[in-house]
Short mmCIF file of N, CA and C and ligand atoms in Angstrom, two decimals:
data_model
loop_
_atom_site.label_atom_id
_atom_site.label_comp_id
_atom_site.label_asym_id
_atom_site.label_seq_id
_atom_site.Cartn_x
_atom_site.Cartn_y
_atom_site.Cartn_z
N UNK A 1 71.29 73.99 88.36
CA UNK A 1 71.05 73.59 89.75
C UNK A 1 71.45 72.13 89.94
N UNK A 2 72.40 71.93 90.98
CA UNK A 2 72.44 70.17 91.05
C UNK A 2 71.65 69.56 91.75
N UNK A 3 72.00 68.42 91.73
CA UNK A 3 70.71 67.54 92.20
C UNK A 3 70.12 67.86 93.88
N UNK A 4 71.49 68.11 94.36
CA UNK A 4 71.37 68.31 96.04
C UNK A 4 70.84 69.60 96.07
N UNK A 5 70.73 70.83 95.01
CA UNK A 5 70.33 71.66 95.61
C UNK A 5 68.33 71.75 94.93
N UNK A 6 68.57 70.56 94.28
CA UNK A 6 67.17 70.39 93.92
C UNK A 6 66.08 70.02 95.08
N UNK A 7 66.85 68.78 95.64
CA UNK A 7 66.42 68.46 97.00
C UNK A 7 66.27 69.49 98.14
N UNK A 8 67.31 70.37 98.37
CA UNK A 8 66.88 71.35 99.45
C UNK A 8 65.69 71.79 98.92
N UNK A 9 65.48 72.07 98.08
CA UNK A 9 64.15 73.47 97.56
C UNK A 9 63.13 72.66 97.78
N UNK A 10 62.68 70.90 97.41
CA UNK A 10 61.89 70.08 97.88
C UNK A 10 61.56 70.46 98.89
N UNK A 11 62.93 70.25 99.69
CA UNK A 11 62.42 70.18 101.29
C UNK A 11 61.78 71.41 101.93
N UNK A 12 62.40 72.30 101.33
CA UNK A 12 62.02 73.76 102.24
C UNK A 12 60.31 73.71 101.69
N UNK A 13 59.89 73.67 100.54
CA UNK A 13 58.89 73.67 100.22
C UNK A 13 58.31 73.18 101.21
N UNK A 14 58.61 71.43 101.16
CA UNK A 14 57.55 70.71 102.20
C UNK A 14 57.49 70.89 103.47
N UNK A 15 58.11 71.78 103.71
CA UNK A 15 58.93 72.53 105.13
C UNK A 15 57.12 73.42 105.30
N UNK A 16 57.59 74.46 104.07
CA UNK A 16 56.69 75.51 103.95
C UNK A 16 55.29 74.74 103.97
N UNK A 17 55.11 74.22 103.00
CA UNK A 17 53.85 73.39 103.20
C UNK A 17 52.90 73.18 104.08
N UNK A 18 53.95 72.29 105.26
CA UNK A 18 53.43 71.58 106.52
C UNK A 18 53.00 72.92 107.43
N UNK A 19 54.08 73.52 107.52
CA UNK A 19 53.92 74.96 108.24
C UNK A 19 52.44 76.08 108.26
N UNK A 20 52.22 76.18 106.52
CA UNK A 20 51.01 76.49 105.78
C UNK A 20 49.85 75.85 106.72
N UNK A 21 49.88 74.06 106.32
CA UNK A 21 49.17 73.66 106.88
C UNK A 21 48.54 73.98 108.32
N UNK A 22 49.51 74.21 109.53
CA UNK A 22 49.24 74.32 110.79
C UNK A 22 48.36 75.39 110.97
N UNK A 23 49.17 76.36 110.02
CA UNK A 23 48.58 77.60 110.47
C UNK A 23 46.95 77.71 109.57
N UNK A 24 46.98 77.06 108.92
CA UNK A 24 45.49 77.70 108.13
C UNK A 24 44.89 76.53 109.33
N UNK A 25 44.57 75.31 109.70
CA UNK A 25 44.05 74.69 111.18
C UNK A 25 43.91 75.47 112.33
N UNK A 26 44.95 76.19 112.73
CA UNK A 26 45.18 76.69 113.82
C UNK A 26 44.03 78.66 113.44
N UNK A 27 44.04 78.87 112.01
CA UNK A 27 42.87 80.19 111.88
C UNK A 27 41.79 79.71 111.98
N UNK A 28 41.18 78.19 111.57
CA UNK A 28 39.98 78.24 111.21
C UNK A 28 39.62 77.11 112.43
N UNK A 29 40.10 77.09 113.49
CA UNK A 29 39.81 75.91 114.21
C UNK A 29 38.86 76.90 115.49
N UNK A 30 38.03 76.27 115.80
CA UNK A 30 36.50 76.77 116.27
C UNK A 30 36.01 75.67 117.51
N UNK A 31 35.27 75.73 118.21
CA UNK A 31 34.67 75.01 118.79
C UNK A 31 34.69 73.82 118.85
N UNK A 32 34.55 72.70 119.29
CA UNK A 32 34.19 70.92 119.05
C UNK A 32 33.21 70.99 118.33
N UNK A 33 33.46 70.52 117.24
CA UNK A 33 32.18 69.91 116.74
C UNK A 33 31.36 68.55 117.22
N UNK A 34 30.27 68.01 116.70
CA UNK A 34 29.67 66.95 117.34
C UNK A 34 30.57 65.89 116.37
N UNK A 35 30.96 64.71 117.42
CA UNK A 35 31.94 63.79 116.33
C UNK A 35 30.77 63.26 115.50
N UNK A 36 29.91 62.74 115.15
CA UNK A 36 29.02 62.02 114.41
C UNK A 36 28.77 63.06 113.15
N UNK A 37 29.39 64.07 113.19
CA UNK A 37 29.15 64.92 111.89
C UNK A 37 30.58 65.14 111.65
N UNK A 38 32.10 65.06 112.05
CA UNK A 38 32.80 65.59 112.19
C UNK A 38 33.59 63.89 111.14
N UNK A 39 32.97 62.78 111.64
CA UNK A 39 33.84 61.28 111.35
C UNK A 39 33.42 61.35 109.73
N UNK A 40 32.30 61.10 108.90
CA UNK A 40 32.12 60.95 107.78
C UNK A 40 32.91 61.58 107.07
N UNK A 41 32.67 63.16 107.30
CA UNK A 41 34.02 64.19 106.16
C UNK A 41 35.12 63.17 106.50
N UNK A 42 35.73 62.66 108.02
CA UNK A 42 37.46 62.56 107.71
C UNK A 42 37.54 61.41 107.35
N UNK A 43 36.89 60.01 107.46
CA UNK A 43 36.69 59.53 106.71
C UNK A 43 36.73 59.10 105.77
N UNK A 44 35.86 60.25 105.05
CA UNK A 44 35.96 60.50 103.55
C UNK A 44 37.70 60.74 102.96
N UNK A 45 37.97 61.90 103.28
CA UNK A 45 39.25 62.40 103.44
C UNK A 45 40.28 61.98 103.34
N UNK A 46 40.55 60.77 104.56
CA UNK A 46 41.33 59.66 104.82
C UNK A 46 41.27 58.53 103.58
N UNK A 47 40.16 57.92 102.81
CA UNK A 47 40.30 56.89 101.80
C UNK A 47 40.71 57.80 100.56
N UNK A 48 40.39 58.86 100.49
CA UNK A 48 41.43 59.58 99.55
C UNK A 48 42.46 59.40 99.67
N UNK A 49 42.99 60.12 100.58
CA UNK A 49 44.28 60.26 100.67
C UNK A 49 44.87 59.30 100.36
N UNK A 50 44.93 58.25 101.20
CA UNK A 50 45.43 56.61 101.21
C UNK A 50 44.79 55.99 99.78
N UNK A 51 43.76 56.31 98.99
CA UNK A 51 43.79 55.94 97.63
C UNK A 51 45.16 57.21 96.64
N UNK A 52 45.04 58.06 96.93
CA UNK A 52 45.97 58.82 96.34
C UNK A 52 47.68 58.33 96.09
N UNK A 53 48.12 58.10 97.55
CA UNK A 53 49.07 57.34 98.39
C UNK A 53 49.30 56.20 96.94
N UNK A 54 48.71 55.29 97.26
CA UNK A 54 48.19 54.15 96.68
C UNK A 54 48.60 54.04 95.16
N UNK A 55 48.24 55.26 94.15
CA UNK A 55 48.65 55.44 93.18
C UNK A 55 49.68 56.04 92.72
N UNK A 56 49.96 56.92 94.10
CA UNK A 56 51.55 57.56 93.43
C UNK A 56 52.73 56.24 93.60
N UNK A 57 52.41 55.48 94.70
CA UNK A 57 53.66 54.86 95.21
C UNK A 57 53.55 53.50 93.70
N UNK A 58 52.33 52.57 93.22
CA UNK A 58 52.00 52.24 92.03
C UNK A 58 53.02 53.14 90.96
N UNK A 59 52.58 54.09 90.82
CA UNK A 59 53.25 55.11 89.52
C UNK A 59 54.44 55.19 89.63
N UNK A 60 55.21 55.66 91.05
CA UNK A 60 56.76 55.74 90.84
C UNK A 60 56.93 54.73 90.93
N UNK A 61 56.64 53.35 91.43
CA UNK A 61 57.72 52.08 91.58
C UNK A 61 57.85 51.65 90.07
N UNK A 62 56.80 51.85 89.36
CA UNK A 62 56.91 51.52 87.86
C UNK A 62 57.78 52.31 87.30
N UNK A 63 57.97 53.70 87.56
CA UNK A 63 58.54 54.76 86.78
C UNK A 63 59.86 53.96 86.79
N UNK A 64 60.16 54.16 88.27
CA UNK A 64 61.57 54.07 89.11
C UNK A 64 62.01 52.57 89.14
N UNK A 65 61.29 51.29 89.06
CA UNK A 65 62.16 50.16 89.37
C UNK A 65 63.02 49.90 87.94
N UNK A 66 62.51 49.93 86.82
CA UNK A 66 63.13 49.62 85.47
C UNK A 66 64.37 50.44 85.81
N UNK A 67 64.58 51.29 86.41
CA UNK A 67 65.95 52.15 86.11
C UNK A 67 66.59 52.09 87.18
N UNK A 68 66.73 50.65 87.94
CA UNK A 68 67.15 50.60 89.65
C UNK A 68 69.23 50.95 89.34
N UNK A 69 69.71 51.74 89.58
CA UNK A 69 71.38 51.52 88.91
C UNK A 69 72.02 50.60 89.22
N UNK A 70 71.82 49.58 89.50
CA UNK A 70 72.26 48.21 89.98
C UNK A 70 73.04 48.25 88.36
N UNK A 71 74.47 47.36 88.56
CA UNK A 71 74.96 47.11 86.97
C UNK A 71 73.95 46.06 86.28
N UNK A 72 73.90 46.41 85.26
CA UNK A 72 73.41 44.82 84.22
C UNK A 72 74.01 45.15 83.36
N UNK A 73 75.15 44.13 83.17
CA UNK A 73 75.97 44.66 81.76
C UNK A 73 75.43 44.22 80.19
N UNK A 74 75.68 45.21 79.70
CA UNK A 74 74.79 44.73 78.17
C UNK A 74 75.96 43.93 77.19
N UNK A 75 76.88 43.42 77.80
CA UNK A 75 77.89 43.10 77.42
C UNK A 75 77.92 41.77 77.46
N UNK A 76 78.22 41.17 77.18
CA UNK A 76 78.66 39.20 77.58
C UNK A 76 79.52 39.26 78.64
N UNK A 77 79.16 38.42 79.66
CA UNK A 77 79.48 38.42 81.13
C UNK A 77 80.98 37.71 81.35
N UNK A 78 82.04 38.97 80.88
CA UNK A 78 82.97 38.59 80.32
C UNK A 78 83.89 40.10 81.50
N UNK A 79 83.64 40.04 82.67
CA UNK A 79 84.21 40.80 83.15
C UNK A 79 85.59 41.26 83.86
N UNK A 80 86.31 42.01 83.73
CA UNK A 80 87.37 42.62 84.35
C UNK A 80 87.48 42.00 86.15
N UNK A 81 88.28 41.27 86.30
CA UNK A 81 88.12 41.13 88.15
C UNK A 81 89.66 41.96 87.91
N UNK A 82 88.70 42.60 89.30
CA UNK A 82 89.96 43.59 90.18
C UNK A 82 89.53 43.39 91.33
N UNK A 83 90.87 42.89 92.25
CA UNK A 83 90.94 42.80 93.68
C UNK A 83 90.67 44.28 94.12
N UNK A 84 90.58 44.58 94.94
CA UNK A 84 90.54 46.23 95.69
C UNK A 84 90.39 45.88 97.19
N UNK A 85 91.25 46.10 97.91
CA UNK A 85 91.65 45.56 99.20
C UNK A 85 91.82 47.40 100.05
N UNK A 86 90.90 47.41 100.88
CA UNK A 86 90.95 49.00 101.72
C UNK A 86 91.95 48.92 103.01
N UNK A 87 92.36 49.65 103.43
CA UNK A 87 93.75 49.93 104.44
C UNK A 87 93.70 51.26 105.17
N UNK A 88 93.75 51.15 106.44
CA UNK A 88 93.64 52.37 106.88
C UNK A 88 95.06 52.87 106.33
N UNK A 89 95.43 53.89 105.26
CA UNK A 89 94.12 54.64 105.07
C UNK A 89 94.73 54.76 103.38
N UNK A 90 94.62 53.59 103.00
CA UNK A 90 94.45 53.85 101.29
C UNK A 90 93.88 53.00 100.50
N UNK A 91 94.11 52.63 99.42
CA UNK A 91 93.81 51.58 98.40
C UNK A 91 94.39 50.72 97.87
N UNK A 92 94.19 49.32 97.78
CA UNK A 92 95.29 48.25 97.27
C UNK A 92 94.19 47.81 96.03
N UNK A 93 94.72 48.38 94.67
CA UNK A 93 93.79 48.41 93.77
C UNK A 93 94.93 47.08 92.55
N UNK A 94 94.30 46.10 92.28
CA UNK A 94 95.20 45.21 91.56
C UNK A 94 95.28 45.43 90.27
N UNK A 95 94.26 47.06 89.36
CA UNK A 95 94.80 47.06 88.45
C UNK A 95 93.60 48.34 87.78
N UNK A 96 94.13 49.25 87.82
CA UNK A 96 92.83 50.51 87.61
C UNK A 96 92.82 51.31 86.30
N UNK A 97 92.93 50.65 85.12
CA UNK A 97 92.78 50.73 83.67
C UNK A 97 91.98 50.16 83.00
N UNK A 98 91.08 50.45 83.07
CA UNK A 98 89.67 49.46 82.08
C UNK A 98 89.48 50.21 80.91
N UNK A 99 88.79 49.32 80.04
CA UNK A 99 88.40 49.71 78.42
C UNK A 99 86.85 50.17 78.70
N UNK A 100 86.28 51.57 78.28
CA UNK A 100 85.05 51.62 78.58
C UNK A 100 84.13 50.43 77.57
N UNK A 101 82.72 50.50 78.56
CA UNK A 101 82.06 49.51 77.74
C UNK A 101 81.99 47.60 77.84
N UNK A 102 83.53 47.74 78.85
CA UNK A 102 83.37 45.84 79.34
C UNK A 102 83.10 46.27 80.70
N UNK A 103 82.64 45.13 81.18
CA UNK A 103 82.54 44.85 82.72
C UNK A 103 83.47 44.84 83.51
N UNK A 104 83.45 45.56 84.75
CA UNK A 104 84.36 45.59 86.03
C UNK A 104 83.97 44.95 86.92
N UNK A 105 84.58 43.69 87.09
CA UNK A 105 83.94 43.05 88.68
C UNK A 105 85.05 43.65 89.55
N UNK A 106 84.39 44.45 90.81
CA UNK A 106 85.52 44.84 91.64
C UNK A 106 85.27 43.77 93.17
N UNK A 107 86.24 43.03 93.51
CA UNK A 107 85.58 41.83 94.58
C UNK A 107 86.57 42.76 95.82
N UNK A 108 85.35 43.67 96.61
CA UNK A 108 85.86 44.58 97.53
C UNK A 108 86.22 43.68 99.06
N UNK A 109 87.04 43.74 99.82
CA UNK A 109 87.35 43.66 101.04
C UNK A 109 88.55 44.58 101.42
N UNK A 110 88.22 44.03 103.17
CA UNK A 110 89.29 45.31 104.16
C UNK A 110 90.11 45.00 104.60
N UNK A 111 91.44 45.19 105.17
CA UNK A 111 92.45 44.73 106.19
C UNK A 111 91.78 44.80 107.44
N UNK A 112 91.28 46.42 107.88
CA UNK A 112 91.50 46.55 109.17
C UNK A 112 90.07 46.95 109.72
N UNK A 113 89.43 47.79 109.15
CA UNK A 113 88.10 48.58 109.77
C UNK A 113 87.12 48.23 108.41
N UNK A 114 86.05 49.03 108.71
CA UNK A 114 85.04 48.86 107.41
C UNK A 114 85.45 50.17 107.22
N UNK A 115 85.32 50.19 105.50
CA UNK A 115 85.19 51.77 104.71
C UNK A 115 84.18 51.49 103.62
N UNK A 116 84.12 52.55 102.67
CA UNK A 116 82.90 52.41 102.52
C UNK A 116 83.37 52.59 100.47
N UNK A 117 83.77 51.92 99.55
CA UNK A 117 84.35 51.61 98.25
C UNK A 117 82.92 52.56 97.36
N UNK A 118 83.57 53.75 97.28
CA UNK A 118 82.44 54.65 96.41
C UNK A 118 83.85 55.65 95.31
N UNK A 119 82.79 55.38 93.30
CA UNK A 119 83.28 55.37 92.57
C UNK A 119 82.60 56.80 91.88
N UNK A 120 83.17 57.76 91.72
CA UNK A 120 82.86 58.76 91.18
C UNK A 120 83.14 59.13 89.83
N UNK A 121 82.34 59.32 89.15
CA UNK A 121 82.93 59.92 87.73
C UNK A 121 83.74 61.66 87.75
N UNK A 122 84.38 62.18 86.85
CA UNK A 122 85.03 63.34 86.57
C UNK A 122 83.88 64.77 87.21
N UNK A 123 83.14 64.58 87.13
CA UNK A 123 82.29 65.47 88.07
C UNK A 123 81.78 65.42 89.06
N UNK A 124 82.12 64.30 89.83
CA UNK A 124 82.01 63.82 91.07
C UNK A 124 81.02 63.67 91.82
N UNK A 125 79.88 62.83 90.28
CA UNK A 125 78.86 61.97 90.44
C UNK A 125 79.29 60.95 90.81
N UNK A 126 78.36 59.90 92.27
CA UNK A 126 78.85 58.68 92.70
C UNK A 126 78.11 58.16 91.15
N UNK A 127 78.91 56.86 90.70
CA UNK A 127 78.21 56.09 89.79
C UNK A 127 77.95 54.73 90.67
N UNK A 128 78.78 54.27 91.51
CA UNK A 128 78.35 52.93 92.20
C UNK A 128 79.59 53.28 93.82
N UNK A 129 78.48 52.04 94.61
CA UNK A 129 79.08 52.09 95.61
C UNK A 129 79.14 51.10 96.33
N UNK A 130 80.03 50.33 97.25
CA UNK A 130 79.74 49.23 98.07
C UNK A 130 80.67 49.15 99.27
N UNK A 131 80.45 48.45 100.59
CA UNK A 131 80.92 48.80 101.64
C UNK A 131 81.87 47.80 101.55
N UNK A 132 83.39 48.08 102.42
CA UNK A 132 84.30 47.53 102.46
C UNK A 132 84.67 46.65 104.03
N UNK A 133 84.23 45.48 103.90
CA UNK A 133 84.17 44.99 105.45
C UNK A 133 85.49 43.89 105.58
N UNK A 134 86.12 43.91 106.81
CA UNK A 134 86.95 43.05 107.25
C UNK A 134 86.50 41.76 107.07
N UNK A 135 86.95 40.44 106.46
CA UNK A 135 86.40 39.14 106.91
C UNK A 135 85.76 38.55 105.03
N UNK A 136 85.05 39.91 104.78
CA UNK A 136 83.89 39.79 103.59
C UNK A 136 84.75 40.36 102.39
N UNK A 137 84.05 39.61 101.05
CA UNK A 137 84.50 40.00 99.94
C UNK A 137 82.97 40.82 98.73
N UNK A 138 82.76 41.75 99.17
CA UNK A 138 81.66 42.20 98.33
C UNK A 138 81.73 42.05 97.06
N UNK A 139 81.18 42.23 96.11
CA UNK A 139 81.52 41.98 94.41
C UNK A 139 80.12 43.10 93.92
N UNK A 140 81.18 44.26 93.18
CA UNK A 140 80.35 45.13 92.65
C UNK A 140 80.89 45.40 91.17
N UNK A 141 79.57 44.90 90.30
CA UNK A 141 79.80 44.82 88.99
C UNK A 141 79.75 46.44 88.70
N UNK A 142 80.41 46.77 87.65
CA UNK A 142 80.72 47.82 86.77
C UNK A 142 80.81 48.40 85.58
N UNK A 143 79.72 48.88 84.47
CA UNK A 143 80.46 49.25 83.58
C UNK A 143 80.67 50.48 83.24
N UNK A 144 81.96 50.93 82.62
CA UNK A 144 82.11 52.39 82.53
C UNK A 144 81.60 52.22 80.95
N UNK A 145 80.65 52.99 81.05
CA UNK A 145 80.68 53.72 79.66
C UNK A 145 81.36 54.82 79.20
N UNK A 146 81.90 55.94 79.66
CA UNK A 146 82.02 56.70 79.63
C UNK A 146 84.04 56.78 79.43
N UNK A 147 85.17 57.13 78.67
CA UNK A 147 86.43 56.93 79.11
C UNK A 147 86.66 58.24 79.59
N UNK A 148 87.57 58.45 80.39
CA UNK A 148 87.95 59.62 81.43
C UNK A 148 88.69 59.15 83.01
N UNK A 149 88.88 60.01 83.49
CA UNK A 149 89.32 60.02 84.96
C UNK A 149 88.27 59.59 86.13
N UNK A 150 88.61 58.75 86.80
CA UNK A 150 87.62 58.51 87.94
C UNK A 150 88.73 58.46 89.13
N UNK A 151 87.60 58.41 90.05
CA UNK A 151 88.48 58.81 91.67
C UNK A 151 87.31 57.44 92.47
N UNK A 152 88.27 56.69 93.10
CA UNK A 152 87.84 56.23 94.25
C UNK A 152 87.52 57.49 95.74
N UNK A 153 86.66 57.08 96.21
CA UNK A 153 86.75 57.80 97.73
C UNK A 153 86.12 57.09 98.83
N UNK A 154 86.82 56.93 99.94
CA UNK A 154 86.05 56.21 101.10
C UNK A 154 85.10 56.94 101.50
N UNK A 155 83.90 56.05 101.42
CA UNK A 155 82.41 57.02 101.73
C UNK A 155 81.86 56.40 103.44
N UNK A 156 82.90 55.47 104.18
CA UNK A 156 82.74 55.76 105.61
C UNK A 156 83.71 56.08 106.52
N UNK A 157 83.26 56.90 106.78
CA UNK A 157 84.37 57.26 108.18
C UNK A 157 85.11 56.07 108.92
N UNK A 158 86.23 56.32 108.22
CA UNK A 158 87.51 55.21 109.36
C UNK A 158 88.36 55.48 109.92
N UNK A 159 88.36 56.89 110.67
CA UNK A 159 89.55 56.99 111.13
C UNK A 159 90.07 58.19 110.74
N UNK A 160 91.45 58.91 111.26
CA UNK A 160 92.00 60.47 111.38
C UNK A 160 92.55 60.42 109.35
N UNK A 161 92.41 59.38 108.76
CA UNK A 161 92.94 60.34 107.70
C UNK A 161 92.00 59.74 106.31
N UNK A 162 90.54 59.22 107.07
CA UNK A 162 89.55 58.82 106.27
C UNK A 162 89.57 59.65 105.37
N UNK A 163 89.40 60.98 104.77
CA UNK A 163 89.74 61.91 103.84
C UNK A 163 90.53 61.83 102.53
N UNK A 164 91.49 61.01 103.37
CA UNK A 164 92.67 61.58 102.45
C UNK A 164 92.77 60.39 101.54
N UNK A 165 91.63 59.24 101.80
CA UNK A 165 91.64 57.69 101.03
C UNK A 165 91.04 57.78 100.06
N UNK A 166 91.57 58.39 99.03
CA UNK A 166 91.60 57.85 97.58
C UNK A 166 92.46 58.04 96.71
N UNK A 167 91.61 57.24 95.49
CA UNK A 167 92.59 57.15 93.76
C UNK A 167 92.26 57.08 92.71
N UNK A 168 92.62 56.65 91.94
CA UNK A 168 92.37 57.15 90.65
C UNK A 168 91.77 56.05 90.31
N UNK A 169 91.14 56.21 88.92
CA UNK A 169 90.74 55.27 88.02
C UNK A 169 90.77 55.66 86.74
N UNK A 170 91.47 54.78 85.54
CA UNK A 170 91.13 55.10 84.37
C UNK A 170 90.51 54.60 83.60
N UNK A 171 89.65 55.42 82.80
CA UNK A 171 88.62 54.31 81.73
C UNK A 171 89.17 54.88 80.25
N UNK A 172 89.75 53.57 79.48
CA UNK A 172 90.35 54.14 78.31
C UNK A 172 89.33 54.10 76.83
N UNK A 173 89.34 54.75 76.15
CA UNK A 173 88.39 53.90 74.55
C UNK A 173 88.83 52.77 74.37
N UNK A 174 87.66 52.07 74.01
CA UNK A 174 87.61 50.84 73.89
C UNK A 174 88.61 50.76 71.98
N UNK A 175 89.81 49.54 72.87
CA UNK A 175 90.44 49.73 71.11
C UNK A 175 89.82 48.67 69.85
N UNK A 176 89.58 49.05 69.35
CA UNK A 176 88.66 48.81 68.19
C UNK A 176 87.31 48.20 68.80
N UNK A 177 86.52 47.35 67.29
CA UNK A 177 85.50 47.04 67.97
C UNK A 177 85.53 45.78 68.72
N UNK A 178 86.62 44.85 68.63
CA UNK A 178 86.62 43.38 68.62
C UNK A 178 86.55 43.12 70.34
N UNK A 179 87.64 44.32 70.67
CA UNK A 179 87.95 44.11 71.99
C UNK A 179 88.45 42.53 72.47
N UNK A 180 89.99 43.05 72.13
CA UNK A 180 90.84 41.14 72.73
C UNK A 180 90.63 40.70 74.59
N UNK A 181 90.11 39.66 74.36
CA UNK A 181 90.16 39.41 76.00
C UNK A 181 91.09 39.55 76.95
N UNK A 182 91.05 39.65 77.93
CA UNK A 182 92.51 39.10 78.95
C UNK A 182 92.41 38.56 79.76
CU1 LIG B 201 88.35 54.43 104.67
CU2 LIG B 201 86.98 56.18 105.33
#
């Protein structure tokens, strides 16, 4: 199952859920009660919940911030600059052969419109992404671990042949261990 279709089944669940919910309210819902007996239960109810709240959002930010995919290269900050300049409607890439394992600084800007500089691996997982604006030079660090084929793709709509804007990338084995600078 991939990830997106992991998410639908989330959702339909919480779909189902909420739905559940209405309807078991809507069987067992009865008369007014007197509020002075009705406030304590919700109340109650309510500092749960919001203590509950409280600990999941605690639990995942811990789970989840250590692993934010932002680059941090484990490498000595010894990185690859590549210009990458966007064009309606292609790529002006100054040099798309890297050694896996060093750093890619890609310093993104646009000619004409904004697009949107998103890097996919061979299965066409995004691994990183950053927007491509007229005027601005973004800088999105990179490292491939991995050597293989990668594809650029514009991930915003710019226009009648936004589609058709992308390219390649190659990540080669790193040759030996020394790795000569350039
Ligand atoms: Cu460039 Cu979409």
């Amino acid at each position: 199952m991939t990830i997106q279709e992991v998410a639908v089944w989330i959702s339909v669940a919480g779909i189902l859920a909420i739905a559940g919910g209405f309807a078991f309210v809507l069987a067992r819902s009865r008369p007014e009660e007197p509020y002075a007996r009705v406030q304590p239960i919700a109340y109650a109810l309510r500092f749960r919940f919001f203590l509950g709240l409280l600990v999941a959002a605690v639990a995942i930010a811990a789970w989840t911030l250590p692993r934010m995919p932002y680059a941090r290269p484990r490498s000595a900050y010894d990185p690859i600059v590549v210009d990458v300049v966007a064009h309606q409607w292609r790529w002006e890439i100054s040099n798309n052969s890297y050694e896996a394992g060093r750093p890619v600084l890609f310093r993104v800007t646009s000619r004409d419109v904004n697009h949107g500089f998103g890097i996919y691996d061979a299965d066409r997982r995004m691994i990183a992404q950053v927007q491509a604006m007229p005027g601005y030079v973004n800088d999105l660090l990179v490292e491939f671990d991995v050597p293989g084929q990668y594809q650029i793709l514009c991930l915003e709509y710019c226009g009648l042949l936004h589609h058709g804007m992308f390219s390649p990338l190659e990540v080669v084995a790193a040759a030996g261990s020394g790795g000569e600078g350039r």
